[in-house]
Short mmCIF file of N, CA and C in Angstrom, two decimals:
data_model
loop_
_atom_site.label_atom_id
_atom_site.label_comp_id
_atom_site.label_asym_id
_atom_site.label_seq_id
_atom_site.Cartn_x
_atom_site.Cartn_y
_atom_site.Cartn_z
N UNK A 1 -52.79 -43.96 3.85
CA UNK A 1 -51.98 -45.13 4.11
C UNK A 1 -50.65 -45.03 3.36
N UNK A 2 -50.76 -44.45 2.50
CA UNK A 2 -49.41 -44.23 0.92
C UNK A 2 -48.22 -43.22 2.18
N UNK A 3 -49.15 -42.31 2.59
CA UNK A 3 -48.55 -40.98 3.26
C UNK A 3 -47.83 -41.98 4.49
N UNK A 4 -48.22 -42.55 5.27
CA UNK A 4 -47.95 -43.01 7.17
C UNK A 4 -46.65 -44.19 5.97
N UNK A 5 -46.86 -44.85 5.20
CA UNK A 5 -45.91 -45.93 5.05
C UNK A 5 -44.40 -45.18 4.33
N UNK A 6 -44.97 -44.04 3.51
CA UNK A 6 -43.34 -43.10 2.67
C UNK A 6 -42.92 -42.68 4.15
N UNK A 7 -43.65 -42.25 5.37
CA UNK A 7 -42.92 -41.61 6.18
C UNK A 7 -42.28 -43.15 7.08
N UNK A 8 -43.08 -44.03 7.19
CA UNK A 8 -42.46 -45.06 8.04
C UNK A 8 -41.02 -45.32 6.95
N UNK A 9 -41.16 -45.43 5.48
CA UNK A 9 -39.60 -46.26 5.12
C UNK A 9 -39.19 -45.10 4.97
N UNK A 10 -39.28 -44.27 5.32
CA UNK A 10 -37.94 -43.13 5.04
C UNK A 10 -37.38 -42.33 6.16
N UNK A 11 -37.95 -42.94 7.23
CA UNK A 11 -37.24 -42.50 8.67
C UNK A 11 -35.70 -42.82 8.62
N UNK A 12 -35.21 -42.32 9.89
CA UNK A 12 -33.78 -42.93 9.69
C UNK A 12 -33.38 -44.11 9.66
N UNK A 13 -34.39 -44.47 10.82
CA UNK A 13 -33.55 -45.63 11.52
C UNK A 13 -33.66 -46.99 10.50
N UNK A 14 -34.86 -47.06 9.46
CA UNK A 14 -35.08 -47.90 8.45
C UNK A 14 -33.89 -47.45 7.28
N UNK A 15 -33.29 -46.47 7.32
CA UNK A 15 -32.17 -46.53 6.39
C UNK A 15 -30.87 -47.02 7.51
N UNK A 16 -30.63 -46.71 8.69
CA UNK A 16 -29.53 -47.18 9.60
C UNK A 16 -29.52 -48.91 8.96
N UNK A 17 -30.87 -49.40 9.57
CA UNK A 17 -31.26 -50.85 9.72
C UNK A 17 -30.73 -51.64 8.31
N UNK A 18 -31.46 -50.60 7.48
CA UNK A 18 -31.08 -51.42 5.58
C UNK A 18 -29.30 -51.70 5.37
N UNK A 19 -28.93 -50.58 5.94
CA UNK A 19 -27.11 -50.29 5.80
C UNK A 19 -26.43 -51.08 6.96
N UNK A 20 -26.62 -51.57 7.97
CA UNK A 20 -26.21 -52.48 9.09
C UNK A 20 -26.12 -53.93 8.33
N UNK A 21 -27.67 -54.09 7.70
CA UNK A 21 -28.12 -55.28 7.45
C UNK A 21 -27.06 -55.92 5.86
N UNK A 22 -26.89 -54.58 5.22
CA UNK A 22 -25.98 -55.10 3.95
C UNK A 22 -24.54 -55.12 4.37
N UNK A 23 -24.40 -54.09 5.38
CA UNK A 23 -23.10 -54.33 5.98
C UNK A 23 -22.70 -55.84 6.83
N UNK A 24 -23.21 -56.02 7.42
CA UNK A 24 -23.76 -57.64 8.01
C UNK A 24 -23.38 -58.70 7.04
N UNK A 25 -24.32 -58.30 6.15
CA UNK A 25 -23.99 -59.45 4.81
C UNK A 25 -22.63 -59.30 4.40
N UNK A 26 -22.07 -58.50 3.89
CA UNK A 26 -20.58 -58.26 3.57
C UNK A 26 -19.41 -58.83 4.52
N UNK A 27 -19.97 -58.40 5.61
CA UNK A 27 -18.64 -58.74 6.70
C UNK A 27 -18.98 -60.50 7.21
N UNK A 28 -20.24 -61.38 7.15
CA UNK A 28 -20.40 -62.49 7.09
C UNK A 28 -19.90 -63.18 5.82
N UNK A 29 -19.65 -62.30 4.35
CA UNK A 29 -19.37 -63.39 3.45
C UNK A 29 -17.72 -63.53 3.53
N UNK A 30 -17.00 -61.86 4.43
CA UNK A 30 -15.57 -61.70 4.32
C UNK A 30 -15.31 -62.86 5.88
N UNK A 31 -15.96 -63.15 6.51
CA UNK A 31 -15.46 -64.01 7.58
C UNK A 31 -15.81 -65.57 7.20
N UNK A 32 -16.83 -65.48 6.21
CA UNK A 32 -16.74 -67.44 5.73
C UNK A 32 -15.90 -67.31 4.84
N UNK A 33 -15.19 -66.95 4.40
CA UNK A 33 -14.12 -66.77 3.16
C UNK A 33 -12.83 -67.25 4.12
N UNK A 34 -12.71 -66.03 5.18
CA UNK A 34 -11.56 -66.12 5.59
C UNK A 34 -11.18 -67.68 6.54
N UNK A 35 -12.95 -68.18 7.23
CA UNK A 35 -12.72 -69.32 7.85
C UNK A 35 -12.70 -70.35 7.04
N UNK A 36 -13.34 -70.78 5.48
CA UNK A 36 -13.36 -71.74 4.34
C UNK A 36 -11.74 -71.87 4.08
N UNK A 37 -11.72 -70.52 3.57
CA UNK A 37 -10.54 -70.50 2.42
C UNK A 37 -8.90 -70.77 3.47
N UNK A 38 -9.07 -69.78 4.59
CA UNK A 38 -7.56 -69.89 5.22
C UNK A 38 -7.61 -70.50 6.75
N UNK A 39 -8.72 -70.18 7.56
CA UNK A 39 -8.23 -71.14 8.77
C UNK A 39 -8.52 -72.77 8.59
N UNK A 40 -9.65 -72.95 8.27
CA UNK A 40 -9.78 -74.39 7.75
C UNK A 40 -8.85 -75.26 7.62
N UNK A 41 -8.30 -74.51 6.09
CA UNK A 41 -6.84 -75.55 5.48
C UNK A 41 -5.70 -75.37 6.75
N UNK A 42 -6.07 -74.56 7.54
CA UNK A 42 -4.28 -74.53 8.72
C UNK A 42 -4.70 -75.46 9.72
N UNK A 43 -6.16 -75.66 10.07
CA UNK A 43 -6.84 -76.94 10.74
C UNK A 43 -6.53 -77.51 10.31
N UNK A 44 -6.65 -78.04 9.67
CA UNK A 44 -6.70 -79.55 8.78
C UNK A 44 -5.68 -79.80 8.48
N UNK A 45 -4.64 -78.83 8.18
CA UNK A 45 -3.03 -79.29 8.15
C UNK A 45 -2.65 -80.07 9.44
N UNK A 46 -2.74 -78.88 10.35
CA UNK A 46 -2.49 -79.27 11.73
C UNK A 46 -2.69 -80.39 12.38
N UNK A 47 -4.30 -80.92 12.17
CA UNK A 47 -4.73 -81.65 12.42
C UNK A 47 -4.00 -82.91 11.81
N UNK A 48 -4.17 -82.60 10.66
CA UNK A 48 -4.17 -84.47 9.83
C UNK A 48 -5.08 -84.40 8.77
N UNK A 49 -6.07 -83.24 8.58
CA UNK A 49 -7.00 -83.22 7.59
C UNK A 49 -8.29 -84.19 8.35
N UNK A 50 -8.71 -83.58 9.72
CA UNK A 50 -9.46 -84.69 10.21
C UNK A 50 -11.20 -83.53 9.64
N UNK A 51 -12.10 -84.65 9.31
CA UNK A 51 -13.40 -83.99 8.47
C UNK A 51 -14.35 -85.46 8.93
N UNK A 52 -15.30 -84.47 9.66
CA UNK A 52 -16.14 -85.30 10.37
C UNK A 52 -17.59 -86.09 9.61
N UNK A 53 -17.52 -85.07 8.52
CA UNK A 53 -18.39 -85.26 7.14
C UNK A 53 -18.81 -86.68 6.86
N UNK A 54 -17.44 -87.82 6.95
CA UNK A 54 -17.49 -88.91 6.21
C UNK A 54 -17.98 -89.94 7.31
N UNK A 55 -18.72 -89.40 8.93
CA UNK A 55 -19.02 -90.29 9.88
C UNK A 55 -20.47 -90.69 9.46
N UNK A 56 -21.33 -91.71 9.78
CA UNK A 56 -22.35 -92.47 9.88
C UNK A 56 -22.45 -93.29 9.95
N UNK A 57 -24.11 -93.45 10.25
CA UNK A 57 -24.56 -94.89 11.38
C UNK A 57 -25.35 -95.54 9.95
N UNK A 58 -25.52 -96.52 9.77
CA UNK A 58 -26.52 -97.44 9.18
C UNK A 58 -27.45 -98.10 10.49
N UNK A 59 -28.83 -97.69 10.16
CA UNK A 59 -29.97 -98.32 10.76
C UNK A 59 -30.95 -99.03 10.54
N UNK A 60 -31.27 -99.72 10.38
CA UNK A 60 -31.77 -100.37 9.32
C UNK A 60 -31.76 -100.26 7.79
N UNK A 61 -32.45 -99.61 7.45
CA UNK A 61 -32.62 -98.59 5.94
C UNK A 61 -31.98 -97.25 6.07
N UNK A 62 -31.79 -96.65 6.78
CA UNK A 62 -31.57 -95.02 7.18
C UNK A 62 -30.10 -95.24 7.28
N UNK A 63 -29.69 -94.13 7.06
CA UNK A 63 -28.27 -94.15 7.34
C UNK A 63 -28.14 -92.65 7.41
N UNK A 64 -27.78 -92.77 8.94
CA UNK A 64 -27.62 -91.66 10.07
C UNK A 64 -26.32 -90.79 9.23
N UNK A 65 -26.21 -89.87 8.97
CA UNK A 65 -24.88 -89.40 8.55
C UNK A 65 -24.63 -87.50 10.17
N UNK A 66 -24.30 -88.47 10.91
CA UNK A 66 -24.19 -87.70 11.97
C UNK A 66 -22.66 -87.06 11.38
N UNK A 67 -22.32 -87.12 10.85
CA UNK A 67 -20.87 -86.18 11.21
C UNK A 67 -20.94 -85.08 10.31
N UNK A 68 -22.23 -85.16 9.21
CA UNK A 68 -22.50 -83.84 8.84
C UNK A 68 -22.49 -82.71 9.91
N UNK A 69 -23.73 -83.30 11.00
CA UNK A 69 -24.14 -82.60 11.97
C UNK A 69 -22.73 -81.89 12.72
N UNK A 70 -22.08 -83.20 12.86
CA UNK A 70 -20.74 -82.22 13.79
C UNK A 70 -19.50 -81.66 13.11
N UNK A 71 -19.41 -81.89 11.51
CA UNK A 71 -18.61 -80.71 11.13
C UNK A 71 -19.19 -79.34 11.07
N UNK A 72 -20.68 -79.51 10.55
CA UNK A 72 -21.76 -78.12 11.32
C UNK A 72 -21.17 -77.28 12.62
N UNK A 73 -20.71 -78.46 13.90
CA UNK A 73 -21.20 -77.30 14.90
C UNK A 73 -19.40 -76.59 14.87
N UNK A 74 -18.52 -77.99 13.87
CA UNK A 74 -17.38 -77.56 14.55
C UNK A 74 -17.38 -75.98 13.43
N UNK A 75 -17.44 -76.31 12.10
CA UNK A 75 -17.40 -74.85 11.74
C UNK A 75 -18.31 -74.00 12.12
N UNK A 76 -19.48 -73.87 12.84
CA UNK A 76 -20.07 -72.73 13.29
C UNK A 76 -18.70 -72.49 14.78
N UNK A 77 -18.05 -72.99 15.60
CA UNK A 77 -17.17 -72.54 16.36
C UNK A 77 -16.17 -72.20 15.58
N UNK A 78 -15.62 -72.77 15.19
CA UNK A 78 -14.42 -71.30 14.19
C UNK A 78 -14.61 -70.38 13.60
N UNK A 79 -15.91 -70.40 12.85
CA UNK A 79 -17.05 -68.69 12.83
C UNK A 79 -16.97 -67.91 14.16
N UNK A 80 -17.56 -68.92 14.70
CA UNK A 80 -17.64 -67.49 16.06
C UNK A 80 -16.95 -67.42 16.70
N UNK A 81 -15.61 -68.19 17.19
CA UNK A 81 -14.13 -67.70 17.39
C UNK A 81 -13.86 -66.49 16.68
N UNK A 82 -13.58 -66.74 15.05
CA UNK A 82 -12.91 -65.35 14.47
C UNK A 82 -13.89 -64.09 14.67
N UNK A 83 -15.29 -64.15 14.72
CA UNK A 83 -16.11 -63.14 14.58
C UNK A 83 -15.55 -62.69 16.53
N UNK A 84 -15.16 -63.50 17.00
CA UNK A 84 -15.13 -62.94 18.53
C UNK A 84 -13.69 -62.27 18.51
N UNK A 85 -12.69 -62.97 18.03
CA UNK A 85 -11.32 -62.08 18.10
C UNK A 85 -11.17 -60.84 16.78
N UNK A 86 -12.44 -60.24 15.81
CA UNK A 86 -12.28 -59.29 14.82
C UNK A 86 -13.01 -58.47 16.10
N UNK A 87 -14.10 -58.48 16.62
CA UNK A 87 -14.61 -57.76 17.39
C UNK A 87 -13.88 -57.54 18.53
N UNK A 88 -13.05 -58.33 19.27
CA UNK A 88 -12.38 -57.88 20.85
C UNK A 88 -11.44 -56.93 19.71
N UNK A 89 -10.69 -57.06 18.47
CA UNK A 89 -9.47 -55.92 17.91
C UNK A 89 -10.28 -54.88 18.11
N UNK A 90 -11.49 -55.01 17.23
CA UNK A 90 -11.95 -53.78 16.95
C UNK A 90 -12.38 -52.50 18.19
N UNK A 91 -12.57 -53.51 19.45
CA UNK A 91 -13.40 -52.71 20.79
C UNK A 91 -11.65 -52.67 21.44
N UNK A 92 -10.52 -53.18 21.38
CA UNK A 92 -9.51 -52.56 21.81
C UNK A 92 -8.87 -51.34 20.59
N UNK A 93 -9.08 -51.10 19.77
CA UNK A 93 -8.97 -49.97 18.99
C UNK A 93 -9.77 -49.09 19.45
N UNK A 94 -10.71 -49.24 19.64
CA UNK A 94 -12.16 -47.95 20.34
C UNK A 94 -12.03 -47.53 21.30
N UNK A 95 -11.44 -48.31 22.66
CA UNK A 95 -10.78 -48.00 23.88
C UNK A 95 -9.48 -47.19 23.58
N UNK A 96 -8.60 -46.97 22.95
CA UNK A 96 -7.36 -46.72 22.71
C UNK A 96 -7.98 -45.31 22.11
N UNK A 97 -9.30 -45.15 21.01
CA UNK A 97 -9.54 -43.97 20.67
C UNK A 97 -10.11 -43.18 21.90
N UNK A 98 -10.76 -43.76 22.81
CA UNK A 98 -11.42 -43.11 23.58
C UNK A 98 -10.67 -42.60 24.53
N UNK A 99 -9.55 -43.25 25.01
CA UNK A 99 -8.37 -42.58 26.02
C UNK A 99 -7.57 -41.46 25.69
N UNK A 100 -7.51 -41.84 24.13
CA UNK A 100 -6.54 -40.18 23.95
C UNK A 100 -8.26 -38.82 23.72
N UNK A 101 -9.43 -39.34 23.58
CA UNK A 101 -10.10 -38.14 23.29
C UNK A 101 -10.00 -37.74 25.07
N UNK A 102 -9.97 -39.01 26.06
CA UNK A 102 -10.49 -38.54 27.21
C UNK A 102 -9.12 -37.24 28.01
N UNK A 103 -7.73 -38.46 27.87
CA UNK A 103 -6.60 -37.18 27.93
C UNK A 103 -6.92 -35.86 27.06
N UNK A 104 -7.53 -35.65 26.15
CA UNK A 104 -7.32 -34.04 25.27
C UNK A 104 -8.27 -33.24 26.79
N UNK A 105 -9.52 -33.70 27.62
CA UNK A 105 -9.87 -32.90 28.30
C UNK A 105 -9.32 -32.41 29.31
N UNK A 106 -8.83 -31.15 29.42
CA UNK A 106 -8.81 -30.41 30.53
C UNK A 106 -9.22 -30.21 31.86
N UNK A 107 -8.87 -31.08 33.26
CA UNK A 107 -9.64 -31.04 34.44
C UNK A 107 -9.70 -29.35 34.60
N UNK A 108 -10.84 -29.25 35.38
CA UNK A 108 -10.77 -27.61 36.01
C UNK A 108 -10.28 -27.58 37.30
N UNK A 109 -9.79 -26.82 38.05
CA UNK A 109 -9.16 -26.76 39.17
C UNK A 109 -10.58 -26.28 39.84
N UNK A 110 -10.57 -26.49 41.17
CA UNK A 110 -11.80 -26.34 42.12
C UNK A 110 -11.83 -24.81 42.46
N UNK A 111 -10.54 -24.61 42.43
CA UNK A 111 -10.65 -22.86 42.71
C UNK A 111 -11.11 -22.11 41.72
N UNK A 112 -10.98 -22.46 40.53
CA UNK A 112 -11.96 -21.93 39.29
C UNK A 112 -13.32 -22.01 39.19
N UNK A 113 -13.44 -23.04 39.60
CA UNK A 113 -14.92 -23.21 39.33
C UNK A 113 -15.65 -22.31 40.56
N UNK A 114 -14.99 -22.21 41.59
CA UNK A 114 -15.49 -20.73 42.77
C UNK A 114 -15.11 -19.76 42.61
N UNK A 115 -14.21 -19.25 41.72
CA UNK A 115 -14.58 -17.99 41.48
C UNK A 115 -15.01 -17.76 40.13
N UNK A 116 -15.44 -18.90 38.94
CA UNK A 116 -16.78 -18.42 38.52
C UNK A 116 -17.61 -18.65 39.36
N UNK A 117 -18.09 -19.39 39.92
CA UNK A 117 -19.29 -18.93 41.21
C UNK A 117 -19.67 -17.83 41.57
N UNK A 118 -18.26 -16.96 42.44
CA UNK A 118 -18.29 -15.68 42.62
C UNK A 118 -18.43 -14.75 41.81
N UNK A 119 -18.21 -14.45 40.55
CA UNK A 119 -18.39 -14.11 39.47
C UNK A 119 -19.31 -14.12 38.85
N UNK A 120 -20.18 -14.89 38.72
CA UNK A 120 -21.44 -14.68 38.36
C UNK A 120 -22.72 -14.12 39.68
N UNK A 121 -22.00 -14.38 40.94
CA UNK A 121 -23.12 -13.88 41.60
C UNK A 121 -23.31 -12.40 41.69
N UNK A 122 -21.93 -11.94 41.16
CA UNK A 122 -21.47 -10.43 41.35
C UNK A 122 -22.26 -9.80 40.43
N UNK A 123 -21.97 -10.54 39.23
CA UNK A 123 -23.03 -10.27 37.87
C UNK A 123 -24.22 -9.81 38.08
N UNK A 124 -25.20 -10.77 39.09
CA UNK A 124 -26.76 -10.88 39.23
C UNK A 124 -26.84 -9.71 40.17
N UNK A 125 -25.24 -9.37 41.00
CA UNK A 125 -26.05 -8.10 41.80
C UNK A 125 -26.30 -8.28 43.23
N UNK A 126 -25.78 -9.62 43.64
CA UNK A 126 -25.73 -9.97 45.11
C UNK A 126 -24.52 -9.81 45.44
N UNK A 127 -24.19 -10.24 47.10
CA UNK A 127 -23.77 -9.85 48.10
C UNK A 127 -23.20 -11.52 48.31
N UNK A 128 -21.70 -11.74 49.05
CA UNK A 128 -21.67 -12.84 49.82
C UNK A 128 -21.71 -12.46 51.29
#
């Protein structure tokens, strides 16, 4: 059991997974930083400083504090706004790498590729 579990955590893909997963963490604490610390305050300038935080209901005894709930969903959408425009940069940088690797290839001309054809059949010793 010692033997099947050193080989299960020391495969690759459980070191890929461990290094994604801390990488993950890093790039989630550099995108609540960047949405806390700098888009926020340019909201809220913009806005008027509007913060949904301070909304609620009184219900009998209870007191509903719903605008927790919806400054929640509004900052989970400016999370996943910026996480959506770091990722479209990053996949138009990858496209841009992939076009100049695809220009470095060389088309073959069709007449090459028949007379290696011919060329190798000559090799084997046949006849056209």
């Amino acid at each position: 059991m010692l033997k099947d579990f050193k080989d299960f955590a020391l495969r690759g893909n459980v070191f890929d997974l461990a290094i994604a997963v801390v990488i993950g963490a890093a790039f989630g604490k550099i995108v609540s930083s960047l949405v806390e610390n700098i888009i926020t305050p340019l909201i809220g300038a913009i806005s008027g400083g509007i913060d949904f935080s301070g909304m609620h209901q009184k219900i009998g005894d209870a007191d509903v504090t719903y605008g927790v709930f919806l400054q929640s969903i509004f900052d989970f959408l400016i999370v996943a706004f910026v996480i959506f425009m770091v990722i479209r940069l990053m996949a138009k940088f990858k496209r841009k790498e992939e076009s100049v690797v695809e220009e470095a290839v060389p088309e073959v001309d069709p007449k090459e590729v028949l007379l290696i054809e011919i060329r190798d059949l000559l090799k084997e010793g046949k006849t056209l």
